[in-house]
Coordinates of N, CA and C in Angstrom, one line a residue:
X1 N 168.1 -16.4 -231.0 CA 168.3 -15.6 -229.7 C 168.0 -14.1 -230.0
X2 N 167.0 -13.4 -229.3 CA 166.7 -12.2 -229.2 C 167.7 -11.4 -228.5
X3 N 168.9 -11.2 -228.9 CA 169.9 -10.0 -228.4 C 171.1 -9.9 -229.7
X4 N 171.6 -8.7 -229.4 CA 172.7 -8.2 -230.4 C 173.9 -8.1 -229.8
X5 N 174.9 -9.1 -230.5 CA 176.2 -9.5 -230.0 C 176.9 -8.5 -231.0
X6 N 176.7 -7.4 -231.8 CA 177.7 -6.9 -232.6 C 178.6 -5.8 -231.5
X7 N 178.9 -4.3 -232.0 CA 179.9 -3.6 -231.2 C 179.0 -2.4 -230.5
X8 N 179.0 -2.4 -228.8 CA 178.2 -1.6 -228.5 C 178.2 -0.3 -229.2
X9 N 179.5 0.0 -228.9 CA 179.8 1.7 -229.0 C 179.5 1.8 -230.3
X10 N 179.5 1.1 -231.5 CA 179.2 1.2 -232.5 C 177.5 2.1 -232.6
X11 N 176.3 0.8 -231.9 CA 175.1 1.5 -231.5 C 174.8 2.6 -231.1
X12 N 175.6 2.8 -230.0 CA 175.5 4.4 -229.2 C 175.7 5.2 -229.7
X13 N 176.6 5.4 -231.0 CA 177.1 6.4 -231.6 C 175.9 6.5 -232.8
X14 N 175.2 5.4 -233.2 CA 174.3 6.3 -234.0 C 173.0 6.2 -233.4
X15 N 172.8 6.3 -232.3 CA 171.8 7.0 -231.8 C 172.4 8.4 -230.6
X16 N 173.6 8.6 -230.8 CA 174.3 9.7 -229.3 C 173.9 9.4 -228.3
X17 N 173.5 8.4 -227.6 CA 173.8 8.3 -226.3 C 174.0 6.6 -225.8
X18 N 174.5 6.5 -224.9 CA 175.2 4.9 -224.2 C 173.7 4.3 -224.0
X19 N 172.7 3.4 -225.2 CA 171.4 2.9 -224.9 C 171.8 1.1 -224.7
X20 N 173.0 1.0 -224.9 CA 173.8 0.1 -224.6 C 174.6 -0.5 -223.0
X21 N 174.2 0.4 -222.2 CA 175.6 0.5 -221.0 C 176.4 1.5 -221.3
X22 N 177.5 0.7 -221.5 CA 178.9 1.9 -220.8 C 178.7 3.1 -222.1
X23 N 178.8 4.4 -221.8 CA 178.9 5.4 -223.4 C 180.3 6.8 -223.1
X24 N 181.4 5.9 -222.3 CA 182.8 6.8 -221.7 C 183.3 7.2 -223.1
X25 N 183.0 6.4 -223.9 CA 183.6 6.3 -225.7 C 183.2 7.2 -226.5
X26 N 181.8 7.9 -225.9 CA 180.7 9.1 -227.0 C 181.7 10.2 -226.6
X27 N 181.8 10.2 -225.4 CA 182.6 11.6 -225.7 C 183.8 12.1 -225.8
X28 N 184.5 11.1 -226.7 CA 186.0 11.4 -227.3 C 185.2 11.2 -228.6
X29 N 184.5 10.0 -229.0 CA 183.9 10.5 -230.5 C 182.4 9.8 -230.4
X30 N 181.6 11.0 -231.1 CA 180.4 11.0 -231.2 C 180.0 11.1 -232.6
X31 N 181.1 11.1 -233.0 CA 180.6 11.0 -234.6 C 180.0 9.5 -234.9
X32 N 178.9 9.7 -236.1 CA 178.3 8.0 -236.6 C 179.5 7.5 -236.9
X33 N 179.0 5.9 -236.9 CA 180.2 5.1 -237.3 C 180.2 4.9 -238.8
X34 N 181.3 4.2 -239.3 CA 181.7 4.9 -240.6 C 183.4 5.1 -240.7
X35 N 183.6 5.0 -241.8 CA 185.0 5.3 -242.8 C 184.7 7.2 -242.9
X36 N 183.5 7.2 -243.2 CA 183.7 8.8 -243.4 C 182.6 9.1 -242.5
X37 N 182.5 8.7 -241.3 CA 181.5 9.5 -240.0 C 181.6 10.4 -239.5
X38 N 183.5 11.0 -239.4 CA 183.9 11.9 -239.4 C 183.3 13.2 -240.2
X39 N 183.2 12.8 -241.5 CA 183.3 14.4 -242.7 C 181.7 14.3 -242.8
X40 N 181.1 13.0 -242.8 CA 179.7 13.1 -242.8 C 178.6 13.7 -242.4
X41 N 177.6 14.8 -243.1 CA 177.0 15.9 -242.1 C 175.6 14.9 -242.4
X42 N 175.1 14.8 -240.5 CA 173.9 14.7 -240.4 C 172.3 15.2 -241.2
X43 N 172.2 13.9 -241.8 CA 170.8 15.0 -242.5 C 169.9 14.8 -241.8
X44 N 169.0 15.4 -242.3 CA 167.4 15.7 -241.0 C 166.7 14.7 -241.5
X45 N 166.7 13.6 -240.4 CA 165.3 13.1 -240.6 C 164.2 13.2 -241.3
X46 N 163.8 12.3 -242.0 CA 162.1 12.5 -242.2 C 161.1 11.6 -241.5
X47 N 160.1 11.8 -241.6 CA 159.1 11.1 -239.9 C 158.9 10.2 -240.0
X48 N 159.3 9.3 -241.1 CA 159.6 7.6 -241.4 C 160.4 7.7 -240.7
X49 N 162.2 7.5 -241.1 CA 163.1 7.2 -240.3 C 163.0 7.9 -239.0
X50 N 162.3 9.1 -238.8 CA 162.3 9.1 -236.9 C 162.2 8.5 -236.7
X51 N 160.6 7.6 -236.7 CA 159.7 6.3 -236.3 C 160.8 5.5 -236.5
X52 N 161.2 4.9 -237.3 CA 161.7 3.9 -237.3 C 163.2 3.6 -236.5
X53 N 164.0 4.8 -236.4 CA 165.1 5.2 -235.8 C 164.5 4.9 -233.9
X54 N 162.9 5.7 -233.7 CA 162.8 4.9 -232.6 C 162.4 3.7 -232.1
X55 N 162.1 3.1 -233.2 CA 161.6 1.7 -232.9 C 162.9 1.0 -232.6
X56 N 164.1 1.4 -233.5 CA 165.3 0.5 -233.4 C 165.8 0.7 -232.1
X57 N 165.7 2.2 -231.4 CA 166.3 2.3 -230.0 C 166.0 1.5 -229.2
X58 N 164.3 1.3 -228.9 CA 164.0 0.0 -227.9 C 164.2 -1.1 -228.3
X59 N 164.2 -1.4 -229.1 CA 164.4 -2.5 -229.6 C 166.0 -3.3 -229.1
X60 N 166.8 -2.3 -229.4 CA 168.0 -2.5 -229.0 C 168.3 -2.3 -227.3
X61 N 167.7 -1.4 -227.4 CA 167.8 -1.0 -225.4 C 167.5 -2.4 -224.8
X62 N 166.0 -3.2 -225.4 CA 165.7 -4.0 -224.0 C 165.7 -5.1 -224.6
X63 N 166.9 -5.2 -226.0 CA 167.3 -6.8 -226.4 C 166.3 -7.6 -226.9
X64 N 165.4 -6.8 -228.0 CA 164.4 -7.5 -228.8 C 164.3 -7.8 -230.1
X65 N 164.3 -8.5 -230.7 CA 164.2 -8.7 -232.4 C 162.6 -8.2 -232.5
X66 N 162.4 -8.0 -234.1 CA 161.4 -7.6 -234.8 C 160.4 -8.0 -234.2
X67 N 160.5 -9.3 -234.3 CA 159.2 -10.4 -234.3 C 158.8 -10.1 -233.0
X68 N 159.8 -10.7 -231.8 CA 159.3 -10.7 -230.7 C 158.5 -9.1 -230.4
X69 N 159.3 -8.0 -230.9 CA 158.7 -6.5 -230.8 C 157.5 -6.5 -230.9
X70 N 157.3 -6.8 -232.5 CA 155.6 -6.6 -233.1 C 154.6 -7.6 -232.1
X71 N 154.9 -8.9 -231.8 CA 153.9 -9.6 -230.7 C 154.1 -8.5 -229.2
X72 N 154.9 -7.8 -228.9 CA 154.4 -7.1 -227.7 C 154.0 -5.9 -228.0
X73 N 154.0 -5.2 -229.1 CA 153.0 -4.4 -229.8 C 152.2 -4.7 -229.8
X74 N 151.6 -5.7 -230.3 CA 150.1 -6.1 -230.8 C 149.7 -6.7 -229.1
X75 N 150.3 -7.0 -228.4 CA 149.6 -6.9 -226.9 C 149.4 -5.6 -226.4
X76 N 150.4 -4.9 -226.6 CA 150.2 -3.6 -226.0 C 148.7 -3.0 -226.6
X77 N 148.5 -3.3 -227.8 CA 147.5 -2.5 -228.2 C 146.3 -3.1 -227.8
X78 N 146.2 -4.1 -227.8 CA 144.8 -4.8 -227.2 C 144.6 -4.5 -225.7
X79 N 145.3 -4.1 -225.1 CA 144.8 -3.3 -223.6 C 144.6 -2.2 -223.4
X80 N 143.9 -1.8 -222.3 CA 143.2 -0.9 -222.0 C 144.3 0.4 -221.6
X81 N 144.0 1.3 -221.9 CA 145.1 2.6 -222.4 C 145.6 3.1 -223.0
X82 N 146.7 3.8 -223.1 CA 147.6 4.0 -224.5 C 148.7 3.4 -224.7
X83 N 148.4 3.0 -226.1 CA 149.6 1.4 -226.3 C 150.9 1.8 -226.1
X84 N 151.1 3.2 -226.7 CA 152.8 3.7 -226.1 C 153.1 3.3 -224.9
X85 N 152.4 3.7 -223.3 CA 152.7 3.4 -222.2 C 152.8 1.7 -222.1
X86 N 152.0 1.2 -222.7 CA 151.5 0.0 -222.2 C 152.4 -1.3 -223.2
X87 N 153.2 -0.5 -223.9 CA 154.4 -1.4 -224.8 C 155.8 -0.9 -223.9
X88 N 155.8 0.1 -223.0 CA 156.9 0.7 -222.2 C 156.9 -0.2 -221.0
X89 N 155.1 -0.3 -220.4 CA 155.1 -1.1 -219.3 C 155.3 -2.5 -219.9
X90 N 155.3 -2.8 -220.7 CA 155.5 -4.8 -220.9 C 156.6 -5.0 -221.1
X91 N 157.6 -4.1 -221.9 CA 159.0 -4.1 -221.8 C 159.7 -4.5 -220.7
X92 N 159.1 -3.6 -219.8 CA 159.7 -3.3 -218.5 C 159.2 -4.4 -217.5
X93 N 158.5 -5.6 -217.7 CA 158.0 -6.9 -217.0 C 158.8 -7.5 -217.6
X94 N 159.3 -7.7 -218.6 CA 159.7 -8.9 -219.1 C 161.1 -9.4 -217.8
X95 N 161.3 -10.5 -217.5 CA 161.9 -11.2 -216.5 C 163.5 -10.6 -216.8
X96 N 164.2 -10.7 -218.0 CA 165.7 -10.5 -218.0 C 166.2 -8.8 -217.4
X97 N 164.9 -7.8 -217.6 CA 164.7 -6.2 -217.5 C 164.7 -6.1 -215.8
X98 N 163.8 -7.2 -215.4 CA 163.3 -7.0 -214.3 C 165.0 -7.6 -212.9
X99 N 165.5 -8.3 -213.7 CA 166.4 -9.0 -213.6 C 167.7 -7.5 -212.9
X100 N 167.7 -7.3 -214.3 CA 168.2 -5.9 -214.2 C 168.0 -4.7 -213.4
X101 N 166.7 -5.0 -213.3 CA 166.9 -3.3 -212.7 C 166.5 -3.7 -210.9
X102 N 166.5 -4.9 -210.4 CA 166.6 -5.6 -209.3 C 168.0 -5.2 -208.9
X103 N 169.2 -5.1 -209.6 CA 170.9 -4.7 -209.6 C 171.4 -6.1 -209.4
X104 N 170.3 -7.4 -210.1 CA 171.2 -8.8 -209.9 C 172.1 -9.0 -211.0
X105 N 172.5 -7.8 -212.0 CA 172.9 -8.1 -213.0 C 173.7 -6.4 -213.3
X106 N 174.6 -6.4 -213.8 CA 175.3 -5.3 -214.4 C 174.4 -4.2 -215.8
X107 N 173.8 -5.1 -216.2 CA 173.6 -4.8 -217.8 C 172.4 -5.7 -218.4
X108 N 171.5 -5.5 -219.3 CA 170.5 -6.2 -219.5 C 171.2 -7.7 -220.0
X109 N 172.0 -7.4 -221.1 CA 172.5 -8.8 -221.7 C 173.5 -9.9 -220.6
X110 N 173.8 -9.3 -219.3 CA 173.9 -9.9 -218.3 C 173.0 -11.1 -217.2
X111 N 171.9 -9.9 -217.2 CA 170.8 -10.2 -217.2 C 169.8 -11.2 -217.7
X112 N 170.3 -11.4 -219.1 CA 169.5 -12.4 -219.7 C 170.1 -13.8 -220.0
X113 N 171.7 -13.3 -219.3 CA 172.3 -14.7 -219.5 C 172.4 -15.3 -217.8
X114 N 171.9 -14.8 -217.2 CA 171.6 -15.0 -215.6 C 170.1 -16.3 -215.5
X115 N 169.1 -15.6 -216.5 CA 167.9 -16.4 -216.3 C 168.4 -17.2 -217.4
X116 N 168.6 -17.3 -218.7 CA 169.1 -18.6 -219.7 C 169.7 -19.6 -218.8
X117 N 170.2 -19.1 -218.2 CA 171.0 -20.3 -218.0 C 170.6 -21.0 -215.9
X118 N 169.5 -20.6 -216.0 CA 168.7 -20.8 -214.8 C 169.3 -20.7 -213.6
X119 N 169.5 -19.1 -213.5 CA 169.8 -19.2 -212.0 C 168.6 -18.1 -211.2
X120 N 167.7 -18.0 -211.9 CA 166.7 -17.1 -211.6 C 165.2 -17.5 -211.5
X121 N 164.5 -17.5 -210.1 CA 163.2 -18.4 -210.3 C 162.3 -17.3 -209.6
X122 N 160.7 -18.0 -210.2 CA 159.4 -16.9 -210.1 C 158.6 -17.5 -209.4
X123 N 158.3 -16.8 -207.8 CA 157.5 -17.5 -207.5 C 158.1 -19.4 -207.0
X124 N 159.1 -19.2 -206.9 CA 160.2 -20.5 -206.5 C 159.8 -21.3 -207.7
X125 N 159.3 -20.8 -209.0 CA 159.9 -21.8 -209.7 C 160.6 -21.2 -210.8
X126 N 162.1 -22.2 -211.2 CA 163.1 -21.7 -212.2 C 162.8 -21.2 -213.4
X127 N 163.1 -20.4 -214.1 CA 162.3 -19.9 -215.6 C 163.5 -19.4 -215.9
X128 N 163.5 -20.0 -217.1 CA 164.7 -19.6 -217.9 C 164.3 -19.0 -219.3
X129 N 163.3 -18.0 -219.8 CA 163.0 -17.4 -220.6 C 163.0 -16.2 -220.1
X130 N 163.7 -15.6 -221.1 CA 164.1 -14.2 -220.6 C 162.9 -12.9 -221.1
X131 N 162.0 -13.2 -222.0 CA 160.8 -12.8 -222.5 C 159.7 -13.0 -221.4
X132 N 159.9 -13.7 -220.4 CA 158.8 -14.1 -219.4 C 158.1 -12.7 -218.6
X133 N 156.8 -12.6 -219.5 CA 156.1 -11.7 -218.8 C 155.6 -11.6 -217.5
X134 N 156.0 -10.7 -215.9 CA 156.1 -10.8 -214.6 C 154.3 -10.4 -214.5
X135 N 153.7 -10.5 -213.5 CA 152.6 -10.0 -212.9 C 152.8 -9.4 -212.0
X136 N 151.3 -8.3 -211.6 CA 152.4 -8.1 -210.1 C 151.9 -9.0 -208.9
X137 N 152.9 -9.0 -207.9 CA 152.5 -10.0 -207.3 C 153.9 -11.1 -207.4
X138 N 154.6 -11.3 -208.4 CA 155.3 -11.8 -208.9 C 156.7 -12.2 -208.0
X139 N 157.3 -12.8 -207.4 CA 158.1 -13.2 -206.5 C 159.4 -13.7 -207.2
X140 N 160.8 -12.8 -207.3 CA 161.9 -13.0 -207.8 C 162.9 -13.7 -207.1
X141 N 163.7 -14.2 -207.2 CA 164.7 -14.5 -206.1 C 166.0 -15.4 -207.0
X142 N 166.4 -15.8 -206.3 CA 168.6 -16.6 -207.2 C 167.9 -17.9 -206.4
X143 N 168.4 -19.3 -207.2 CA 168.4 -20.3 -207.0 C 169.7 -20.3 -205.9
X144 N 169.8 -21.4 -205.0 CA 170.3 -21.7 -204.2 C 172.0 -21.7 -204.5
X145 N 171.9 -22.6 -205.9 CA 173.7 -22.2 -206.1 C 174.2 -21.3 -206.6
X146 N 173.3 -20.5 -207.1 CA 173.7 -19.1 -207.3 C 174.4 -17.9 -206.1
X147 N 173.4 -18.8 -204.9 CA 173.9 -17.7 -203.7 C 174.7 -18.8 -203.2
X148 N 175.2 -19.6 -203.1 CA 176.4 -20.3 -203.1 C 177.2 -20.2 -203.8
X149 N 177.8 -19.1 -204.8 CA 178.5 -18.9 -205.7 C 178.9 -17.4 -205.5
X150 N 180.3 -17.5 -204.9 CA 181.0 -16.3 -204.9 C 180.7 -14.7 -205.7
X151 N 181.4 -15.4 -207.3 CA 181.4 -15.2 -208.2 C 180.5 -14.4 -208.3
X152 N 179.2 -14.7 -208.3 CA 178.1 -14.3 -209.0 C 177.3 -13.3 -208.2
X153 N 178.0 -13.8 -206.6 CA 177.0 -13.0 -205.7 C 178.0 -11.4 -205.7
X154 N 179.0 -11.5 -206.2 CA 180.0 -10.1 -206.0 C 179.3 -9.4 -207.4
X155 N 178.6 -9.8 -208.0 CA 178.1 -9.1 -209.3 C 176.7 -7.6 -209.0
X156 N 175.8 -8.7 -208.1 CA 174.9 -8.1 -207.8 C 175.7 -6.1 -207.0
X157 N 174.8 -5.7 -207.2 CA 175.3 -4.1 -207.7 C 173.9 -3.6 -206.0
X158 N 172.5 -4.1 -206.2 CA 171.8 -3.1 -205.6 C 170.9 -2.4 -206.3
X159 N 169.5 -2.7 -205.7 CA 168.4 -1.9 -206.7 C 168.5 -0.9 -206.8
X160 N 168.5 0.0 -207.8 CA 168.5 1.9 -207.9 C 167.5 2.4 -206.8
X161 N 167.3 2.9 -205.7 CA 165.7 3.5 -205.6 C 165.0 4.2 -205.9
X162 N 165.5 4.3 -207.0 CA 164.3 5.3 -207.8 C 163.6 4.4 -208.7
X163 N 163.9 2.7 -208.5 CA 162.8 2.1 -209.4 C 161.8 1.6 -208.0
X164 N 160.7 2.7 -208.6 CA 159.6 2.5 -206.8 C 158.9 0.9 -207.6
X165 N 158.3 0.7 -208.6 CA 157.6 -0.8 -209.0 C 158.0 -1.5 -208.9
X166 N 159.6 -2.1 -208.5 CA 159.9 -3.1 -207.2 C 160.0 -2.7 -206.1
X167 N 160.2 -3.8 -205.5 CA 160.9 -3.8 -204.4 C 161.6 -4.9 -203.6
X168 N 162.8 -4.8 -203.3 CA 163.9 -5.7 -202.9 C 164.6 -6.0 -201.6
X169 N 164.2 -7.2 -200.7 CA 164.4 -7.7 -199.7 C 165.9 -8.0 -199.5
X170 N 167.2 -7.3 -199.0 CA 168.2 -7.8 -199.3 C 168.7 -9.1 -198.4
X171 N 167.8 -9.1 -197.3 CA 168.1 -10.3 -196.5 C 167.6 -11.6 -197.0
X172 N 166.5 -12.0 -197.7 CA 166.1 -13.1 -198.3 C 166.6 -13.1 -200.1
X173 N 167.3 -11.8 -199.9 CA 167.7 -11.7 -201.6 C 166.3 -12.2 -202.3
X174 N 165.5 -11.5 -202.2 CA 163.9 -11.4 -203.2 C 163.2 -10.4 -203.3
X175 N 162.8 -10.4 -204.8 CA 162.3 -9.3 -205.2 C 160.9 -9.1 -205.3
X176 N 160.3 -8.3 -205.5 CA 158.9 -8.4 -206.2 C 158.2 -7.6 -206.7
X177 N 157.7 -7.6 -207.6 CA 157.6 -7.2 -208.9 C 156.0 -6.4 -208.7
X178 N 156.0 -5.3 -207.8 CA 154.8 -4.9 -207.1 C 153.7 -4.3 -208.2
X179 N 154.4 -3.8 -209.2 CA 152.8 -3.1 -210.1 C 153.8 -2.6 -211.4
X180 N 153.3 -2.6 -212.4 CA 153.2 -2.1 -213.8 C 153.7 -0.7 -213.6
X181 N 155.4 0.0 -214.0 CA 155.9 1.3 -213.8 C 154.6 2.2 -214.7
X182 N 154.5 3.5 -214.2 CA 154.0 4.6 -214.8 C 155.3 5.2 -215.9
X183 N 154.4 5.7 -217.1 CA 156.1 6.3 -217.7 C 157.1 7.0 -217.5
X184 N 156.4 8.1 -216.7 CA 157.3 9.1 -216.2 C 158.4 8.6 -215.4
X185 N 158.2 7.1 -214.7 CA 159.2 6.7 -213.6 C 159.9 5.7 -214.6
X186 N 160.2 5.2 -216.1 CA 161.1 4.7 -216.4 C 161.7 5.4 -217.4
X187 N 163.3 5.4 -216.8 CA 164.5 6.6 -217.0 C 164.7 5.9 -218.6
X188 N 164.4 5.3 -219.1 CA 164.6 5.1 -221.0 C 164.4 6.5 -221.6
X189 N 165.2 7.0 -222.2 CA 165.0 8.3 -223.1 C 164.3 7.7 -224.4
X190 N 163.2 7.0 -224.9 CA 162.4 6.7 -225.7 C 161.2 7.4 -226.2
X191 N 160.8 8.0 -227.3 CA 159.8 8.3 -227.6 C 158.8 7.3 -228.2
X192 N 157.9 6.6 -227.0 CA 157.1 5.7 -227.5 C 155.7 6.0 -228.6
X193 N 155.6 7.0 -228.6 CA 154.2 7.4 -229.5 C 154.9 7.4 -231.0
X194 N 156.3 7.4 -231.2 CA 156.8 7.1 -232.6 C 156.5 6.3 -233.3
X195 N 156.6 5.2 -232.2 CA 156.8 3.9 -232.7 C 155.1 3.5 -233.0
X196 N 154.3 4.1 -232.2 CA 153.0 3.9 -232.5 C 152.2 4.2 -233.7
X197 N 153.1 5.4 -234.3 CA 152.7 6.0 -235.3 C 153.2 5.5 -236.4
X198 N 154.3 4.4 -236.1 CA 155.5 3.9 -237.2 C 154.2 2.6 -237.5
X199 N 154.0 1.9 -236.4 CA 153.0 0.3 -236.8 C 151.3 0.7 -237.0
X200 N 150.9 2.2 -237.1 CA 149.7 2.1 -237.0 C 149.9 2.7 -238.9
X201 N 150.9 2.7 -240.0 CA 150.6 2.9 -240.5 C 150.1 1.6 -241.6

């Protein structure tokens, strides 16, 4: 399984900001985590561990292991533009993300346990891979007992509108997944050209 069950606030704290969800916790302490995170003084980077420090942030942000990372790298790079954007925009398709930022889910790892466990279908048919790359064009919507289910329907939150590359029908509860975000419009604080610089060595 491509997600990390260990301690959020643990994560947030060594990268300083909530790349996890909730981050009410950074600011009583923001110190790394640690026995001595406290007394411990930050040393500077060198441009290895940047790169690699940013590769770990997405990685963690949008619930990916190594493997699956490097195969949407190495897609990213075979298309037409620059692979930074174009590893930002496939992130940002994958079904459990899309899931998310639709507001049918609280949190990405919410999100991914929404489609696992099939209550999430494309195009009316169910998909339960949460890696599932969207097209645009792409037709989201809740299986039937999902919206028969209390529970689940008091979860749903509400799309942000400031995500303009959907858009969400609240009366047929369906989404669709209209075009490939530009970078500037997805709110990730990521430096993707790090990471480019980190696999192109």
């Amino acid at each position: 399984m491509a997600r990390y069950t260990g301690p959020k606030t643990k994560i947030s704290r060594i990268f300083g900001e909530p790349i996890l969800g909730n981050g009410k916790y950074l600011g009583k302490n923001s110190n790394p985590p640690g026995q001595h995170g406290m007394t411990r003084k930050r040393k500077t980077l060198g441009e290895y561990a940047l790169q690699l420090r940013e590769k770990q942030k997405a990685k963690y942000t949008y619930g990916v292991l190594e493997r699956q990372f490097r195969g949407t790298f190495q897609e990213a790079a075979r298309r037409k533009g620059a692979t930074g954007e174009n590893l930002i925009k496939l992130l940002e398709a994958r079904l459990d993300n899309t899931v998310y930022r639709l507001g049918l889910a609280a949190s990405r790892p919410a999100a991914r346990q929404l489609v696992s466990h099939k209550h999430i279908t494309v195009n009316g048919h169910v998909v339960n891979v949460p890696s599932y790359q969207l097209k645009p064009g792409d037709i989201i919507s809740i299986t039937q007992r999902t919206a028969d289910s209390e529970s689940l329907m008091n979860q749903f939150k509400g799309k942000n509108p400031k995500i303009n590359w959907l858009d969400w029908n609240e009366g047929d509860l369906k989404g669709t997944f209209v075009t490939y975000p530009e970078r500037e419009s997805v709110p990730e604080n990521i430096r993707e050209q790090l990471i480019v610089e980190l696999y192109s060595k």
